[in-house]
Coordinates of C-alpha atoms and ligand atoms in Angstrom, one line a residue:
X1 CA 73.8 109.3 83.7
X2 CA 76.4 111.4 81.8
X3 CA 80.1 111.1 80.8
X4 CA 82.3 114.1 81.4
X5 CA 84.8 115.5 79.2
X6 CA 87.4 117.7 80.7
X7 CA 89.6 119.5 77.8
X8 CA 93.0 121.2 78.4
X9 CA 91.7 122.9 81.7
X10 CA 93.9 125.3 83.7
X11 CA 93.5 126.8 87.2
X12 CA 94.9 129.9 88.7
X13 CA 94.1 131.3 91.9
X14 CA 95.6 135.0 91.3
X15 CA 99.2 134.8 90.2
X16 CA 99.4 130.8 91.3
X17 CA 98.7 128.0 88.9
X18 CA 97.2 124.9 90.7
X19 CA 95.8 122.7 87.6
X20 CA 98.1 122.9 84.6
X21 CA 96.5 121.7 81.1
X22 CA 94.2 118.8 82.5
X23 CA 92.6 116.3 79.8
X24 CA 90.4 113.8 81.2
X25 CA 87.4 111.8 79.9
X26 CA 84.9 110.0 82.4
X27 CA 82.6 107.3 80.7
X28 CA 78.9 107.3 81.5
X29 CA 78.2 105.1 84.7
X30 CA 81.8 105.1 85.6
X31 CA 83.2 105.3 89.4
X32 CA 86.3 107.4 89.0
X33 CA 88.3 108.3 91.9
X34 CA 90.8 111.7 92.0
X35 CA 93.7 110.6 94.5
X36 CA 96.4 112.6 95.2
X37 CA 98.4 114.3 98.4
X38 CA 97.2 117.1 100.2
X39 CA 97.2 120.3 97.8
X40 CA 97.3 118.7 94.5
X41 CA 94.4 120.0 93.2
X42 CA 91.8 117.2 93.5
X43 CA 88.9 119.4 95.1
X44 CA 89.8 122.5 92.7
X45 CA 89.0 120.0 89.8
X46 CA 85.9 118.7 91.3
X47 CA 84.7 121.9 92.3
X48 CA 85.3 123.0 88.7
X49 CA 83.0 120.2 87.4
X50 CA 80.3 121.1 90.0
X51 CA 80.4 124.9 88.9
X52 CA 81.4 125.9 92.4
X53 CA 84.9 127.2 91.0
X54 CA 85.4 129.0 87.9
X55 CA 87.9 127.6 85.4
X56 CA 90.8 129.7 83.7
X57 CA 91.2 127.9 80.4
X58 CA 89.7 124.9 79.0
X59 CA 86.3 123.4 78.6
X60 CA 84.1 121.0 80.5
X61 CA 81.5 119.1 79.0
X62 CA 78.6 117.0 81.0
X63 CA 76.6 114.7 78.8
X64 CA 77.5 116.0 75.6
X65 CA 76.9 119.8 76.6
X66 CA 79.3 122.4 77.5
X67 CA 78.8 123.4 81.0
X68 CA 82.1 125.6 82.4
X69 CA 80.0 128.9 81.9
X70 CA 76.5 127.4 83.5
X71 CA 75.7 128.0 87.0
X72 CA 76.0 124.9 89.2
X73 CA 72.1 124.3 89.3
X74 CA 72.1 124.0 85.6
X75 CA 74.8 121.2 85.2
X76 CA 72.8 118.2 86.3
X77 CA 75.3 117.3 89.1
X78 CA 75.0 116.8 92.8
X79 CA 77.8 117.3 95.4
X80 CA 78.5 115.6 98.7
X81 CA 81.2 117.2 100.8
X82 CA 83.2 116.0 103.8
X83 CA 81.1 118.1 106.2
X84 CA 77.6 117.1 105.6
X85 CA 76.3 120.3 106.7
X86 CA 72.7 119.2 107.3
X87 CA 70.2 121.7 109.1
X88 CA 70.1 121.0 112.5
X89 CA 66.3 122.4 113.1
X90 CA 65.1 120.0 110.3
X91 CA 64.1 116.5 110.3
X92 CA 65.8 114.2 107.7
X93 CA 63.0 114.0 105.4
X94 CA 63.0 118.2 105.3
X95 CA 66.9 118.1 105.1
X96 CA 66.3 115.6 101.8
X97 CA 63.5 117.4 100.3
X98 CA 64.8 121.1 101.0
X99 CA 66.3 121.7 97.7
X100 CA 63.6 120.1 95.6
X101 CA 61.0 122.3 97.6
X102 CA 63.1 125.3 96.4
X103 CA 62.8 124.6 93.1
X104 CA 59.1 123.9 93.3
X105 CA 59.0 120.1 92.7
X106 CA 55.3 119.1 93.6
X107 CA 54.9 117.4 96.9
X108 CA 54.0 113.9 95.5
X109 CA 57.0 113.6 93.5
X110 CA 59.1 114.7 96.3
X111 CA 57.5 112.1 98.4
X112 CA 58.0 109.3 96.0
X113 CA 61.9 110.3 95.7
X114 CA 62.3 110.4 99.4
X115 CA 60.7 107.0 99.7
X116 CA 62.9 105.5 97.1
X117 CA 66.2 107.1 98.3
X118 CA 65.3 106.1 102.0
X119 CA 64.9 102.7 100.5
X120 CA 68.3 102.7 98.8
X121 CA 70.2 103.8 101.8
X122 CA 68.2 101.7 104.3
X123 CA 67.0 104.4 106.3
X124 CA 63.2 104.5 105.9
X125 CA 63.1 104.3 110.0
X126 CA 65.1 107.5 110.4
X127 CA 63.2 110.1 108.3
X128 CA 61.4 111.8 111.1
X129 CA 64.6 112.1 113.3
X130 CA 66.5 115.4 113.4
X131 CA 70.6 115.3 112.5
X132 CA 71.2 115.3 116.3
X133 CA 69.5 111.9 117.0
X134 CA 72.0 110.3 114.3
X135 CA 75.4 108.9 114.1
X136 CA 78.0 110.2 112.1
X137 CA 77.5 107.5 109.4
X138 CA 73.6 108.1 109.2
X139 CA 74.3 111.6 108.9
X140 CA 76.4 111.1 106.0
X141 CA 73.9 108.6 104.6
X142 CA 71.3 111.5 104.8
X143 CA 73.7 114.0 102.9
X144 CA 74.1 111.2 100.1
X145 CA 70.2 111.0 99.9
X146 CA 69.9 114.6 99.6
X147 CA 72.2 114.3 96.4
X148 CA 70.4 111.1 95.4
X149 CA 66.7 112.9 95.5
X150 CA 67.8 115.4 92.9
X151 CA 68.3 112.8 90.4
X152 CA 71.6 114.1 89.0
X153 CA 73.3 113.0 86.0
X154 CA 76.7 112.9 88.0
X155 CA 77.4 112.6 91.6
X156 CA 80.6 114.4 93.1
X157 CA 82.2 113.4 96.4
X158 CA 84.8 115.3 98.3
X159 CA 86.1 113.0 100.8
X160 CA 82.9 112.2 102.0
X161 CA 83.9 109.4 104.4
X162 CA 86.8 111.2 106.2
X163 CA 84.8 112.2 109.3
X164 CA 83.8 108.8 110.2
X165 CA 85.8 106.6 112.7
X166 CA 87.4 103.5 111.1
X167 CA 84.7 100.9 111.3
X168 CA 81.9 103.3 109.9
X169 CA 84.2 104.4 107.1
X170 CA 84.6 100.9 105.8
X171 CA 80.9 100.2 106.3
X172 CA 79.9 103.6 104.3
X173 CA 82.5 102.8 101.9
X174 CA 80.9 99.4 100.9
X175 CA 77.5 101.2 101.2
X176 CA 78.6 103.5 98.4
X177 CA 79.9 100.8 96.2
X178 CA 76.5 99.3 96.3
X179 CA 74.8 102.4 95.7
X180 CA 76.8 102.8 92.7
X181 CA 75.9 99.2 91.4
X182 CA 72.1 100.0 92.1
X183 CA 71.9 103.4 90.5
X184 CA 74.5 102.9 87.9
X185 CA 75.3 106.5 88.0
X186 CA 78.4 108.5 87.0
X187 CA 80.4 109.1 90.2
X188 CA 83.6 111.1 90.7
X189 CA 85.1 110.6 94.1
X190 CA 88.0 112.7 95.7
X191 CA 89.9 111.1 98.5
X192 CA 93.6 111.0 99.5
X193 CA 93.1 107.6 100.9
X194 CA 94.4 105.1 98.8
X195 CA 92.6 102.0 100.3
X196 CA 89.2 104.1 99.2
X197 CA 90.7 104.6 95.7
X198 CA 91.7 101.1 95.4
X199 CA 88.5 99.6 96.4
X200 CA 85.8 101.9 94.9
X201 CA 87.3 103.0 91.5
X202 CA 86.7 101.9 88.3
X203 CA 89.7 104.0 87.6
X204 CA 91.8 106.1 89.4
X205 CA 93.1 109.6 88.5
X206 CA 96.4 110.2 90.2
X207 CA 97.2 113.6 90.5
X208 CA 100.7 115.4 91.4
X209 CA 102.1 118.5 91.0
X210 CA 99.2 120.4 89.0
X211 CA 99.0 117.5 86.6
X212 CA 97.5 113.9 86.2
X213 CA 100.3 111.4 86.8
X214 CA 98.4 108.3 85.6
X215 CA 94.9 107.4 85.0
X216 CA 94.2 103.6 85.2
X217 CA 92.3 100.8 86.9
X218 CA 93.3 100.0 90.4
X219 CA 95.0 96.8 89.4
X220 CA 97.1 98.8 86.8
X221 CA 97.9 101.5 89.1
X222 CA 99.2 98.8 91.4
X223 CA 100.9 96.5 89.1
X224 CA 101.9 98.8 86.2
X225 CA 102.5 102.3 87.9
X226 CA 103.8 104.7 85.3
X227 CA 106.2 106.7 87.3
X228 CA 107.9 106.4 90.8
X229 CA 105.5 108.6 92.2
X230 CA 102.5 106.7 91.7
X231 CA 104.5 103.8 92.7
X232 CA 105.3 105.0 96.1
X233 CA 101.7 106.5 96.6
X234 CA 99.9 103.2 96.5
X235 CA 100.5 100.2 98.7
X236 CA 101.2 99.9 102.3
X237 CA 103.8 99.7 103.2
X238 CA 105.0 101.5 100.0
X239 CA 107.2 99.8 97.2
X240 CA 110.8 99.4 98.2
X241 CA 113.3 101.4 95.9
X242 CA 116.8 99.9 95.8
X243 CA 119.7 101.5 94.0
X244 CA 121.1 99.8 91.0
X245 CA 124.9 100.0 90.5
X246 CA 124.5 98.5 86.8
X247 CA 122.3 96.2 84.7
X248 CA 123.4 93.4 82.9
X249 CA 121.8 91.1 80.2
X250 CA 120.3 87.9 80.9
X251 CA 118.4 86.4 77.6
X252 CA 117.2 89.7 76.7
X253 CA 116.1 90.7 80.2
X254 CA 117.6 93.1 82.5
X255 CA 119.4 91.6 85.7
X256 CA 120.1 94.5 88.4
X257 CA 123.4 94.2 90.2
X258 CA 123.1 95.9 93.5
X259 CA 126.1 97.8 94.9
X260 CA 126.8 95.2 97.0
X261 CA 127.4 92.5 94.1
X262 CA 124.2 90.7 94.5
X263 CA 122.1 90.0 91.4
X264 CA 118.5 90.3 90.9
X265 CA 117.0 88.6 87.6
X266 CA 114.0 90.3 86.2
X267 CA 111.5 89.7 83.5
X268 CA 111.9 93.6 82.4
X269 CA 113.4 93.5 78.6
X270 CA 116.5 95.3 79.0
X271 CA 116.0 97.4 75.9
X272 CA 115.1 100.8 77.0
X273 CA 116.1 100.6 80.6
X274 CA 119.9 101.1 80.0
X275 CA 121.3 104.3 81.7
X276 CA 122.8 105.7 85.1
X277 CA 120.9 106.4 88.1
X278 CA 118.5 103.5 88.1
X279 CA 116.5 102.2 90.7
X280 CA 114.8 98.8 91.2
X281 CA 111.1 98.8 92.6
X282 CA 110.2 95.8 94.8
X283 CA 106.7 95.6 96.6
X284 CA 107.3 93.9 100.0
X285 CA 105.2 90.9 99.0
X286 CA 107.8 89.9 96.4
X287 CA 110.7 90.0 99.2
X288 CA 110.0 86.7 101.1
X289 CA 112.0 85.9 103.9
X290 CA 114.5 82.7 104.0
X291 CA 117.9 81.7 105.7
X292 CA 120.7 83.8 105.1
X293 CA 122.9 83.0 102.0
X294 CA 119.8 81.4 100.2
X295 CA 118.0 84.5 99.2
X296 CA 118.6 87.2 96.4
X297 CA 119.2 90.1 99.0
X298 CA 120.7 89.9 102.3
X299 CA 121.1 92.1 105.3
X300 CA 120.4 92.5 108.9
X301 CA 117.0 92.3 110.7
X302 CA 116.1 95.7 112.3
X303 CA 112.6 95.3 113.4
X304 CA 109.9 92.4 112.7
X305 CA 106.2 93.9 112.9
X306 CA 103.7 90.8 113.3
X307 CA 100.0 91.7 111.8
X308 CA 98.6 88.4 112.4
X309 CA 98.2 87.1 108.8
X310 CA 101.8 88.0 108.0
X311 CA 104.9 89.9 109.2
X312 CA 106.7 92.7 107.9
X313 CA 110.5 92.3 107.9
X314 CA 112.6 95.5 108.0
X315 CA 116.1 94.8 106.9
X316 CA 119.2 96.9 106.5
X317 CA 121.3 96.0 103.6
X318 CA 124.9 96.2 103.6
X319 CA 124.8 99.4 101.8
X320 CA 123.0 101.1 104.5
X321 CA 119.7 101.3 103.0
X322 CA 116.5 99.6 104.2
X323 CA 114.0 97.5 102.9
X324 CA 110.8 95.9 104.1
X325 CA 109.7 92.4 103.2
X326 CA 107.5 89.7 104.5
X327 CA 107.3 86.4 106.2
X328 CA 104.1 84.5 106.4
X329 CA 101.9 84.4 109.7
X330 CA 103.4 85.2 113.0
X331 CA 107.2 85.3 112.2
X332 CA 109.8 84.0 114.5
X333 CA 112.5 85.9 112.9
X334 CA 114.4 88.3 115.5
X335 CA 115.7 91.6 115.4
X336 CA 119.7 91.7 115.0
X337 CA 120.0 88.4 113.0
X338 CA 121.2 88.1 109.5
X339 CA 118.5 87.4 106.9
X340 CA 118.1 87.0 103.1
X341 CA 115.0 87.6 100.5
X342 CA 114.0 85.6 97.8
X343 CA 112.9 88.2 95.1
X344 CA 109.9 87.4 92.8
X345 CA 111.9 88.5 89.5
X346 CA 108.5 88.6 87.6
X347 CA 107.0 91.3 89.5
X348 CA 109.5 93.9 89.5
X349 CA 109.9 97.5 88.2
X350 CA 113.2 99.4 87.2
X351 CA 113.0 103.3 87.4
X352 CA 114.9 105.3 85.1
X353 CA 116.9 108.7 85.8
X354 CA 113.5 110.3 84.8
X355 CA 111.7 108.3 87.5
X356 CA 109.9 106.8 84.4
X357 CA 108.9 102.9 85.2
X358 CA 109.9 100.0 83.0
X359 CA 108.1 96.9 83.8
X360 CA 107.9 93.2 83.3
X361 CA 106.6 91.7 80.0
X362 CA 103.1 90.3 80.9
Ligands
ATP401 N1 90.4 129.8 96.7 C1 91.8 129.5 97.0 N2 92.7 130.7 96.7 C2 93.9 130.3 96.5 N3 94.3 129.0 96.4 C3 93.7 128.0 96.6 C4 92.2 128.4 96.9 N4 91.8 126.9 96.9 C5 92.8 126.4 96.8 N5 93.8 126.9 96.7 C6 95.2 126.5 96.4 O1 95.2 125.3 95.4 C7 95.8 124.2 95.7 C8 94.9 123.0 95.3 O2 94.2 122.8 96.4 P1 92.6 121.7 96.5 O3 92.0 122.2 97.6 O4 92.2 121.7 95.3 O5 93.7 120.5 96.9 P2 93.4 119.2 97.5 O6 94.1 118.3 96.7 O7 92.0 118.9 97.6 O8 94.0 119.0 98.9 P3 93.5 118.2 100.1 O9 93.6 116.7 100.0 O10 94.2 118.9 101.3 O11 91.8 118.6 100.2 C9 96.3 124.2 97.1 O12 97.5 124.6 96.9 C10 95.4 125.3 97.7 O13 96.3 125.8 98.7
MG402 MG1 90.4 118.6 99.1

């Protein structure tokens, strides 16, 4: 087990900069997820930790040792990729032991580690099969097993679940969380799937535009996003953004006045949010459908999506913008009718002209 320190790391591919001055500390035993849109540099950052990619500037430390000039094999890391790349002609056991045999680990030691890894991954019965006789999820488990037997200080995963179908993906995700509990190892996991990030991470590193946008626990990322980019990246459906005409003060807190004149009281201190081009951020779950004229925001229903446990109500406001709110259970609201939403003012965020978030006081 080892922590990781990334200090002022920059990466260029030729003339193109892909990461700019990244600073990040990952604690021993922590499960950290790199989350962000395609091309934001998640894999590149992970591969630089692994030593599969050079760094242009900065330093990388693992377990108190500077590693950025060391070859991958000397960094104490094991990496698991999206494509599990098993050797088809070898059994599971041989696939798992291959790396250890290469570095001349004694056979008794190899056998011991494989038995232990197979037990952790619940696949002792699969050890003598070839990869062609395994399901996708089982193959991915073999790839994880191959990483486990090396007993690395740090596990690095690059979208290891994205080739699996939805059900298997969920099960393997749970297995991975349990594996982390059992091994207590430091794990860094790359994904663009917010659900994986929210469920697996101790902390999420949200990346955008060559930089880290926010590093925080999943709860914090969801409830107190630092910027509008973070706010729109997590949550499904995403946060609603409503234009604010101006703000008024109510007992020190901001009341947002919308273009149609409706007033929404918040628990956000007015101090600091003044300015033009303000946007109100409201998660769909804090917009609850009610009879017209009884809520805080009103409009016309465009679509109702009945998901079973709740329904998503798509509404067009008078100024033409659209928002999505909720109605519990199988909604009986129908498209084309007028509707209003009650807004939970304690759960709102105001974004300023720089897209920086202002939150309610706790
Ligand atoms: N070998 C390379 N040469 C030139 N540019 C590269 C190279 N590898 C990656 N890039 C560029 O660096 C940027 C970051 O790529 P990276 O693979 O790290 O993104 P990512 O966040 O992992 O995206 P995805 O979610 O699509 O896997 C991209 O713009 C990509 O085109
Ligand atoms: Mg990638």
